[in-house]
Coordinates of C-alpha atoms in Angstrom, one line a residue:
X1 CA -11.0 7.9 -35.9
X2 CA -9.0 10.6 -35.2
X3 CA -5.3 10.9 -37.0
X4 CA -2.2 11.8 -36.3
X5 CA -1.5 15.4 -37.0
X6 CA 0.6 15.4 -40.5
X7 CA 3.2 18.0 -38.8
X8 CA 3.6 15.0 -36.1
X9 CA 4.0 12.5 -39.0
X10 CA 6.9 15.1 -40.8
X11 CA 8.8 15.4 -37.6
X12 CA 7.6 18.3 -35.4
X13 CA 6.4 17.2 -32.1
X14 CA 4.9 20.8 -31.1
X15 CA 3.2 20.8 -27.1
X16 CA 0.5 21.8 -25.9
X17 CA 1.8 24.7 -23.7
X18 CA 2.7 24.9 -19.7
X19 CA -0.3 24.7 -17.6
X20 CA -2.5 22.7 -20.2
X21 CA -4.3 19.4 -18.7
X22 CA -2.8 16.3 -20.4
X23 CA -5.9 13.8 -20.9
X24 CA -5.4 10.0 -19.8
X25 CA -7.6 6.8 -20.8
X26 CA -6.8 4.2 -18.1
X27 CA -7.5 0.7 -19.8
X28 CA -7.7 -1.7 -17.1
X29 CA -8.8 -1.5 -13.3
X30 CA -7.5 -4.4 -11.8
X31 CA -4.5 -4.6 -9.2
X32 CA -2.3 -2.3 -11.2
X33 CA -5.0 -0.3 -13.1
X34 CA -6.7 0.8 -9.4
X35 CA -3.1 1.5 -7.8
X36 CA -2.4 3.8 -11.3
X37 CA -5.1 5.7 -9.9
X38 CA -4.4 5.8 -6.7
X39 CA -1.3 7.3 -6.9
X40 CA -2.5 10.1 -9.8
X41 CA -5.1 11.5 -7.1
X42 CA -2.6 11.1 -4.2
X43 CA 0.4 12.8 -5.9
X44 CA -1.4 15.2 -8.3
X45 CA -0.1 18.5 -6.6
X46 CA 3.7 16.9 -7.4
X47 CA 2.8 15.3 -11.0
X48 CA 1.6 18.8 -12.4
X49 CA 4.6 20.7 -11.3
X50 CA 6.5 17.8 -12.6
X51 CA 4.6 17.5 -16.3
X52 CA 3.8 21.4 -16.5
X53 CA 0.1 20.8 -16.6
X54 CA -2.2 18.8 -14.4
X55 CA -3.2 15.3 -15.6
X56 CA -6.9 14.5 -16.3
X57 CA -8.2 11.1 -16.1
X58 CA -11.2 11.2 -18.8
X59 CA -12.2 7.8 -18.5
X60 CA -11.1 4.2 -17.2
X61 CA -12.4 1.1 -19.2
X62 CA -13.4 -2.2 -17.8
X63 CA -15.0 -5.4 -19.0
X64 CA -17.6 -5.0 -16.5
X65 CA -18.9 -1.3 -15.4
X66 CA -21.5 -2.8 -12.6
X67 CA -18.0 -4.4 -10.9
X68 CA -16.5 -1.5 -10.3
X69 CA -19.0 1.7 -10.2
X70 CA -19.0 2.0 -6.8
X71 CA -14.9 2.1 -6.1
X72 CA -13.9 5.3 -4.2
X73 CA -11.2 5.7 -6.9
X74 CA -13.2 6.1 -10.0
X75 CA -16.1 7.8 -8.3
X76 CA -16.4 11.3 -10.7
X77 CA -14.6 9.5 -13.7
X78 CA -16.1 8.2 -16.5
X79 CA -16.6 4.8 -16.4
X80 CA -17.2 2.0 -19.8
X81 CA -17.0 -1.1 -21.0
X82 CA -16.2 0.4 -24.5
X83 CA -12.3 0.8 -24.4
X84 CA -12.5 2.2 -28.1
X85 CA -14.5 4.6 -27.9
X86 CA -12.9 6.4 -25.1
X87 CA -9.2 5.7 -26.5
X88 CA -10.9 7.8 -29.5
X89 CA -12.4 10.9 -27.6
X90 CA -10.4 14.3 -28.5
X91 CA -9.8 15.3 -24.8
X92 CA -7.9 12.0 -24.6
X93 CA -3.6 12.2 -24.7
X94 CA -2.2 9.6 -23.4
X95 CA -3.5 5.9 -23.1
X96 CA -2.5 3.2 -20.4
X97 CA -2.9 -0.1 -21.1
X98 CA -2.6 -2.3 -18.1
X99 CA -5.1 -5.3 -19.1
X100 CA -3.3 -8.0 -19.9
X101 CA -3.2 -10.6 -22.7
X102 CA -2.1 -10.1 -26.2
X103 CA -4.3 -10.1 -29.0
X104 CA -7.3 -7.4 -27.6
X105 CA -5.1 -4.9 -25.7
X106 CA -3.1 -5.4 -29.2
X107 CA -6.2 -4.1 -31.1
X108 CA -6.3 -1.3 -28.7
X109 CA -2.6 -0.2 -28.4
X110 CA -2.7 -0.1 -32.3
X111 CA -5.6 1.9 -32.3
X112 CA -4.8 4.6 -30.0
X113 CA -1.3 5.2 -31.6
X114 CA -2.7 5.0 -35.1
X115 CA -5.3 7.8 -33.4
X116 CA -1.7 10.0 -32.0
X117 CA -2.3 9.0 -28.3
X118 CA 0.6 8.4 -26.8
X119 CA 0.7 5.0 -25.4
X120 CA 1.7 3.4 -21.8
X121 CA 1.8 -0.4 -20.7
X122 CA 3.2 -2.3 -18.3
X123 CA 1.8 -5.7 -21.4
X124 CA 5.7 -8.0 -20.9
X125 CA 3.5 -10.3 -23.3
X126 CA 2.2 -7.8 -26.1
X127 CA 5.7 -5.9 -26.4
X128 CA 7.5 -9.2 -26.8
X129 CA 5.2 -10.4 -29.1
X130 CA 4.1 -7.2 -31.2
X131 CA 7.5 -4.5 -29.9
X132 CA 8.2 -4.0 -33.3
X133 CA 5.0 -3.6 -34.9
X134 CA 3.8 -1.2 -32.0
X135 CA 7.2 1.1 -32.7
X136 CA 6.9 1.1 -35.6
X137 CA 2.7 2.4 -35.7
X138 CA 4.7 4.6 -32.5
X139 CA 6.8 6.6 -35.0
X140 CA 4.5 6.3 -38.0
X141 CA 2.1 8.8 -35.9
X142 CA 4.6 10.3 -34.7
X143 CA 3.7 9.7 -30.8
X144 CA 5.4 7.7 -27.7
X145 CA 5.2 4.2 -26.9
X146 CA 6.8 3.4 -23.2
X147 CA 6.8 0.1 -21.8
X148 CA 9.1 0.5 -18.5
X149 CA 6.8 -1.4 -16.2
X150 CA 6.6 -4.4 -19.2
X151 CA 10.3 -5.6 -17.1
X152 CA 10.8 -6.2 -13.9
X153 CA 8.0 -3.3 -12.1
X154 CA 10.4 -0.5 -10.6
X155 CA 13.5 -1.6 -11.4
X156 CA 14.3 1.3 -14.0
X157 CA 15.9 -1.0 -16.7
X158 CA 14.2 -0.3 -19.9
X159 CA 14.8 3.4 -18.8
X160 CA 18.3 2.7 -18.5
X161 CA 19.0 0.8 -21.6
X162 CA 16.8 3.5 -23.7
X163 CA 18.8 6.4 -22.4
X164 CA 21.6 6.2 -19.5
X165 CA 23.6 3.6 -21.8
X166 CA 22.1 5.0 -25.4
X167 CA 26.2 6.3 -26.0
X168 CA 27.2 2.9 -24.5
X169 CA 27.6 -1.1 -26.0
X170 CA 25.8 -3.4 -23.9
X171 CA 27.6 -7.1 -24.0
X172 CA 25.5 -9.3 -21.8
X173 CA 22.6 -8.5 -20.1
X174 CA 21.7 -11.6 -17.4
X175 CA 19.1 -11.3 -14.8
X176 CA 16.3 -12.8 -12.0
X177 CA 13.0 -11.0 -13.8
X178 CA 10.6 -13.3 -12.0
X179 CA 9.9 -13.0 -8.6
X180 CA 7.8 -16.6 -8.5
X181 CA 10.6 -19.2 -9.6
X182 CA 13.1 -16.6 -7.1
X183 CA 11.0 -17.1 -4.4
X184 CA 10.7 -21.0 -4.5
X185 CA 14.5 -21.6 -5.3
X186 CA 15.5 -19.5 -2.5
X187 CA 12.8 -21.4 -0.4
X188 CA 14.6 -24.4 -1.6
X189 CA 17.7 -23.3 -0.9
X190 CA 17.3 -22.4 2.5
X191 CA 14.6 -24.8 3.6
X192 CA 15.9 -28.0 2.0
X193 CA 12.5 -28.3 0.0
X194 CA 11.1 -30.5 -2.4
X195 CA 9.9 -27.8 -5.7
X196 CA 6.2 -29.0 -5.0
X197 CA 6.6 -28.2 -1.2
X198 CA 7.8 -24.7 -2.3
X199 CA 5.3 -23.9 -4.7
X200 CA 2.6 -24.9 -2.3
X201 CA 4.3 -22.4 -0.1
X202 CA 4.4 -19.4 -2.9
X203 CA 0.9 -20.0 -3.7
X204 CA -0.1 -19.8 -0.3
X205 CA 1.7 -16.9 0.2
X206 CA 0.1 -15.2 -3.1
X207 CA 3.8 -14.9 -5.0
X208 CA 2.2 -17.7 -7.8
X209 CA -0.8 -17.9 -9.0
X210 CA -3.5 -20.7 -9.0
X211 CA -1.9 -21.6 -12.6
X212 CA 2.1 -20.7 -12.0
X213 CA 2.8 -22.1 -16.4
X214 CA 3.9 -18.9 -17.2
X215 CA 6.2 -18.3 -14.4
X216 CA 7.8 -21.7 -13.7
X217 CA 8.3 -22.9 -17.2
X218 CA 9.9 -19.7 -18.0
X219 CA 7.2 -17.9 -20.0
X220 CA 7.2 -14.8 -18.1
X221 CA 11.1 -14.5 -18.4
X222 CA 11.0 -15.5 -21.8
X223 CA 9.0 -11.5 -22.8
X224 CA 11.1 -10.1 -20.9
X225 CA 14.3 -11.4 -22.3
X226 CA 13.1 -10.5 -25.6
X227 CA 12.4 -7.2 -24.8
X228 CA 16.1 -6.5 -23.2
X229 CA 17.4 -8.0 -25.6
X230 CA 16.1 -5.7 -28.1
X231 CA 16.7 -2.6 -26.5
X232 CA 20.1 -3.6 -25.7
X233 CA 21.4 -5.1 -29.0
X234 CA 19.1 -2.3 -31.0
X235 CA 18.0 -5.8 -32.6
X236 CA 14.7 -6.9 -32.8
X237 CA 14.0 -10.1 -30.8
X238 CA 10.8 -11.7 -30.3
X239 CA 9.2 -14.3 -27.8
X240 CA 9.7 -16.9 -30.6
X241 CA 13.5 -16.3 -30.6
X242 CA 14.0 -16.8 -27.3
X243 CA 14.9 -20.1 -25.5
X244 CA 12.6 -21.4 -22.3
X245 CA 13.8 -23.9 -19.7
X246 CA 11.5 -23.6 -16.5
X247 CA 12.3 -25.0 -13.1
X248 CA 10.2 -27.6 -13.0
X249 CA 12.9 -30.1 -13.1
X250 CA 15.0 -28.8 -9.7
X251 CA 15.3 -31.2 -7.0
X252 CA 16.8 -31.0 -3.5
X253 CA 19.3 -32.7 -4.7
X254 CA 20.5 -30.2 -7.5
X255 CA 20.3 -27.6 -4.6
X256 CA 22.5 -29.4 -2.1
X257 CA 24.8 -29.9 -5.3
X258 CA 25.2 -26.6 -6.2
X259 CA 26.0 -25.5 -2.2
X260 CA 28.6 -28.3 -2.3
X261 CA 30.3 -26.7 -5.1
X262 CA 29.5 -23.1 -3.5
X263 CA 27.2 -22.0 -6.2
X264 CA 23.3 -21.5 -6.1
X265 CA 20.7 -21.9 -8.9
X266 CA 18.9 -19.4 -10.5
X267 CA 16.4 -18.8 -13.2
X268 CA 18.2 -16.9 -15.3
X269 CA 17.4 -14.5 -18.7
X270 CA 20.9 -13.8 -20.9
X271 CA 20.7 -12.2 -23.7
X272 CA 24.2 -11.9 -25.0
X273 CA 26.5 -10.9 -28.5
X274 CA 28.7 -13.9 -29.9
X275 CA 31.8 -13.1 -31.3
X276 CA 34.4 -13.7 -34.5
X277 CA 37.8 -14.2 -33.9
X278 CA 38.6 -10.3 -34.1
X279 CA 35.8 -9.3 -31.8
X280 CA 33.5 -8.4 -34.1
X281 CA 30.0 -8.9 -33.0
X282 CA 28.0 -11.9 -35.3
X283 CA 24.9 -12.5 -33.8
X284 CA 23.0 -12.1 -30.8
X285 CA 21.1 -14.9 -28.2
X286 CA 18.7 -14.7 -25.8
X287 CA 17.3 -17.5 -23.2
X288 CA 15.8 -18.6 -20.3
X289 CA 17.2 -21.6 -18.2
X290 CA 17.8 -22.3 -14.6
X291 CA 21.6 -21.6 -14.3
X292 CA 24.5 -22.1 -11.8
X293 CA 25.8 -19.3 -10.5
X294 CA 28.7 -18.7 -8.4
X295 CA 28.4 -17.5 -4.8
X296 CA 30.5 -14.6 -4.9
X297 CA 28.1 -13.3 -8.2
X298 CA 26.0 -10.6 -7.5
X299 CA 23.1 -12.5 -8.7
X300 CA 23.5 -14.8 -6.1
X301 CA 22.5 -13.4 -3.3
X302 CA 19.2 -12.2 -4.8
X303 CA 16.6 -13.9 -2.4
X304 CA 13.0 -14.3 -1.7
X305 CA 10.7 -12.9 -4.7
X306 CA 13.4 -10.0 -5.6
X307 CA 14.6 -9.3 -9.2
X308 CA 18.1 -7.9 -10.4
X309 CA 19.3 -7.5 -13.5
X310 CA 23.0 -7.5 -14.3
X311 CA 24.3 -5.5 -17.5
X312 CA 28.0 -5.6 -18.7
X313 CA 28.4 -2.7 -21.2
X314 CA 32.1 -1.9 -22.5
X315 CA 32.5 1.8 -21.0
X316 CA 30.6 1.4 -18.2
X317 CA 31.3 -2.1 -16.7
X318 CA 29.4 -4.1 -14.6
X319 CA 26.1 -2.9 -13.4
X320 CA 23.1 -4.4 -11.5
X321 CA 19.8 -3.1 -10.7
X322 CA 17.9 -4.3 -7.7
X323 CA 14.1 -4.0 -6.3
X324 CA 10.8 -5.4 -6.3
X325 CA 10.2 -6.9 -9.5
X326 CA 6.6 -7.3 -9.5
X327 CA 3.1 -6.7 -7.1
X328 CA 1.0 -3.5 -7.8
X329 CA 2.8 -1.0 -6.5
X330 CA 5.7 -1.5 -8.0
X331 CA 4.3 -1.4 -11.1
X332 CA 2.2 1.2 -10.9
X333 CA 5.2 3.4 -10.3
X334 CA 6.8 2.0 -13.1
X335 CA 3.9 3.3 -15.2
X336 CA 3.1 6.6 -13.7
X337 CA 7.0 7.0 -14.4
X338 CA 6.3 6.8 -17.6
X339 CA 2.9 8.7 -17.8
X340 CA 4.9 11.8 -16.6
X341 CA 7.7 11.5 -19.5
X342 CA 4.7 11.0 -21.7
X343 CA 2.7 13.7 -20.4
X344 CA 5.6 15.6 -20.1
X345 CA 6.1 15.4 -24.0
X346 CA 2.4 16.3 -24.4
X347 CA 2.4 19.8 -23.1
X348 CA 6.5 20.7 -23.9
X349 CA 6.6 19.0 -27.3
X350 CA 9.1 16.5 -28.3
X351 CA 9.3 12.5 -28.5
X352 CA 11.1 10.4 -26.3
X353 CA 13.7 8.0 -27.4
X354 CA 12.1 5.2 -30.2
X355 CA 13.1 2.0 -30.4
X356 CA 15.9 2.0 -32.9
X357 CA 16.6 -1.6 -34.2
X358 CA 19.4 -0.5 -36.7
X359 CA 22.5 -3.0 -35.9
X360 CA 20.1 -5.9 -36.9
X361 CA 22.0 -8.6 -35.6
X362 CA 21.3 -12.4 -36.8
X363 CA 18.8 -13.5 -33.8
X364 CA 20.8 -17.5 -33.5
X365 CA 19.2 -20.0 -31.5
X366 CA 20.7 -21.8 -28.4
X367 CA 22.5 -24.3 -30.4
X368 CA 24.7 -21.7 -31.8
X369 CA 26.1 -20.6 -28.6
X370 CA 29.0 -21.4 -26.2
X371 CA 27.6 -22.7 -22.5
X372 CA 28.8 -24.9 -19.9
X373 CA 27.2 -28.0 -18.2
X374 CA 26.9 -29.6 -14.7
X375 CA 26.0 -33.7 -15.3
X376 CA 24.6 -35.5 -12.6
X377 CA 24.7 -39.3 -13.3
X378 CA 24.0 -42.0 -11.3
X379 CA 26.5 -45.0 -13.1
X380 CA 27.4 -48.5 -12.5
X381 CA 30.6 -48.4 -9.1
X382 CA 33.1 -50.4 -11.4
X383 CA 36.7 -49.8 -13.1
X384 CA 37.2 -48.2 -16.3
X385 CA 33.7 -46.5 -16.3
X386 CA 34.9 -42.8 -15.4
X387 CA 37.7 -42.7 -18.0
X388 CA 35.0 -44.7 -20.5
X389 CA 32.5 -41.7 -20.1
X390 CA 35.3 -39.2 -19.8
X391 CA 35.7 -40.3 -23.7
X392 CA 32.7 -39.4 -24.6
X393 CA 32.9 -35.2 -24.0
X394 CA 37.0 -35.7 -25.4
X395 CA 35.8 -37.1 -28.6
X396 CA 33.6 -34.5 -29.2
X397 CA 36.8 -32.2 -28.2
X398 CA 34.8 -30.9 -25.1
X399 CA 37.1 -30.8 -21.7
X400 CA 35.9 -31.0 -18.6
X401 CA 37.1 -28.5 -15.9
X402 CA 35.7 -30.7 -12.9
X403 CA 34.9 -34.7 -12.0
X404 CA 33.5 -35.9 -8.8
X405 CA 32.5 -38.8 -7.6
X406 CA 29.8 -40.0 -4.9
X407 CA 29.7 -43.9 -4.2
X408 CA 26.2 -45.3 -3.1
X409 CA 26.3 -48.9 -2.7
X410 CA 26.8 -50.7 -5.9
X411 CA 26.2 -47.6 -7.9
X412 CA 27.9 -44.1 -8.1
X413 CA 27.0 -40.4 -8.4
X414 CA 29.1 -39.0 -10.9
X415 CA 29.2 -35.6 -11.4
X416 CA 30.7 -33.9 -14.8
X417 CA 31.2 -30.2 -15.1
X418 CA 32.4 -29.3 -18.8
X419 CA 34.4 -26.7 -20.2
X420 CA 32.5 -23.7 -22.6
X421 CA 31.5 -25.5 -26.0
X422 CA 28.4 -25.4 -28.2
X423 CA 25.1 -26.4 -26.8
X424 CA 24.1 -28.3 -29.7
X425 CA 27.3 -30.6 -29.0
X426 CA 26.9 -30.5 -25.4
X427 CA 23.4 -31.8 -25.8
X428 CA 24.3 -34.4 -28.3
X429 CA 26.9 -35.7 -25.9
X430 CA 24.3 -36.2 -23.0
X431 CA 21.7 -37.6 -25.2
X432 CA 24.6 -40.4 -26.4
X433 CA 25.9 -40.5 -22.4
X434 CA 21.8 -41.7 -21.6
X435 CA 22.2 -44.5 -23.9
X436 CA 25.0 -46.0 -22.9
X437 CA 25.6 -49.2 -20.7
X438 CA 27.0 -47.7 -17.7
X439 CA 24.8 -44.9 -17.0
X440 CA 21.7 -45.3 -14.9
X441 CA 20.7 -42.2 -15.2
X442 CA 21.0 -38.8 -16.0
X443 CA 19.7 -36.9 -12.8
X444 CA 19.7 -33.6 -13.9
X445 CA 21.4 -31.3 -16.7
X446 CA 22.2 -27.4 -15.3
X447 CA 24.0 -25.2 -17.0
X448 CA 26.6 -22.6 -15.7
X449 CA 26.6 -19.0 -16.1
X450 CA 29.3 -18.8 -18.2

């Protein structure tokens, strides 16, 4: 195996000198992996005056060489089913990664940084789950490690958070990153659809896929959350530390809810700080939930299968980044984005910005942090019931900052929306309110963005 040069482990990142050829090993050909190489023949002309040397695909691996010998785009490049052994050849610079999965394109990832390639993916899953140990094998060898394409496609938010806002302090990052669950709560919205009726449609459509898990119990969100949050906080968060509410549970009815109080719901990823008294920052949180959000918030107005992400740093305000969030081209420019800084740093010399976790916040869970919450009950249409129920929140010293009440026969639709307090106590207050007498049931649970 070939090891990282010991004046890149001491610090010197020395190029390879304008108008040398910057090697690539392209692992992966599906969607994104064949539109990578699309665009590096279509645009070479522009990518060499941008790098300051031409870039030189030495090889693309696949699973299955017989599949995919006879493509137009790989015809003249070497072609294998052995991924290691071409990450490992000395005419090779840079690596993509763009298979998928966690625990082989780990193996790989490792292995070509631990060789000094400099590594690209667009893996949400494998940077969520490994980040740190990949930085960290990144810097030992003294080589890049850009993920850009890992959130949201095109939308240029790791970018940002790496470098436009490196002088900045980020306070809340909240976002759409998955273009599925959009998509069918937009459909909802606008439509007046049932969730199965909507995710029939997005299949049918191709915006979910035969098994949507990952994307409507918030999987997908989940990676990426943890990876904002880690650039953003300079803490390192994992998948694990992240909390994941899907959408399953969305009805019609909590979408003709939410327009009657003029807000729309969204799957949301926060990743926020929590606070002392003196504004000093304690910990950090990150999660996944569908949320209510008001009308006149950026966010809502996000439709069809389109992401945005919505960062509130301290000098710079309120920001929010918009595009396609997923599909092949997209994020195929994402990683050719990031091929060229790589590159770039190949023949010039020099590193690119390394993760740099050293605030090292306490990672709390959701119970530890402030949120709101929209009840829907259905409860029993007699006197004393509302102020009974009202109890329960006040003796738990929770105010509410909105009651409203929907009579249905012999029963009543009672809906609750609560002041900020902790989630553990909000919780606690609705698993007591679904025991008591009165209540029929709890229809739904959705909190507000806060």
């Amino acid at each position: 195996m070939t090891v990282a040069s010991a004046e890149s482990r001491n610090g010197n990142y020395p190029g390879k000198g304008i108008g040398q050829a910057v090697g690539v090993a392209i692992l992966g050909k599906g969607t994104v992996g064949t539109e990578v190489l699309r665009l590096i023949q279509e645009f070479s002309e522009n990518l060499e005056h941008r790098i300051g040397g031409p870039l030189a695909v030495r090889g693309v691996a696949v699973s299955n060489v017989g599949k995919h010998k006879d493509a137009p785009e790989v015809q003249g490049i070497y072609l294998t089913d052995d991924a290691t052994e071409l990450i490992n050849r000395e005419d090779v610079d840079v690596v993509v990664e763009v298979i998928g999965g966690i625990d082989y394109p780990r193996k790989l990832v490792l292995a070509a940084l631990q060789a000094g390639k400099s590594v690209v993916t667009a893996n949400k899953a494998l940077v969520a789950a490994h980040g740190s140990e990949l930085a960290d094998a990144a810097n030992e060898a003294g080589v890049d490690l850009y993920y850009e394409a890992a959130v949201a496609a095109a939308i240029p938010v790791v970018g940002m958070l790496r470098r436009s806002l490196a002088g900045d302090q980020v306070q809340r990052i909240s976002g759409i990153v998955n273009g599925t669950t959009n998509f069918i709560l937009d459909a909802m919205a606008s439509t007046g659809a049932s969730y199965e009726d909507a995710l029939a449609e997005a299949t049918r459509l191709g915006y979910a896929e035969a098994d949507p898990t990952a994307d409507v119990e918030g999987h997908d969100a989940a990676s990426k959350a943890a990876i904002l949050a880690s650039m953003g906080f300079h803490t390192r968060v994992t998948f694990d530390d992240v909390y994941c509410e899907g959408i399953t549970k969305i009805t019609a009815e909590d979408i003709a809810a939410a327009k009657k109080s003029n807000q729309t719901i969204k799957l949301l990823a926060i990743c926020e700080r929590l606070y002392d008294e003196d504004g000093n920052t304690t910990a950090v949180n990150a999660r996944v939930h569908p949320t209510l959000v008001p009308n006149e918030h950026p966010l809502a107005s996000v439709d069809q299968s389109y992401n945005a992400i919505f960062v509130e740093a301290e000098a710079a305000g309120r920001l929010m980044f918009y595009g396609n969030g997923a599909g092949g081209a997209p994020t195929a420019s994402a990683v050719l984005g990031d091929l060229v800084g790589a590159a770039r740093n190949k023949v010039h010399g020099g590193r690119a910005p390394a993760e740099n976790p050293y605030a090292d916040y306490k990672v709390v869970g959701f119970d530890e942090v402030p949120t709101r919450y929209h009840v829907n009950m259905t409860v029993d249409d007699r006197v004393g019931v509302l102020a009974d129920l009202a109890r329960n929140f006040a003796d738990d010293g929770v105010s509410l900052s909105a009651v409203r009440q929907e009579e249905s026969g012999d029963e009543a639709h009672l809906i609750v929306v609560t002041h900020k307090a902790l989630e553990r106590d909000l919780r606690a207050i609705v698993q007591r309110l679904e025991e008591h007498d009165a209540v029929k049931a709890i229809n739904s649970v959705i909190r507000l963005d806060a």
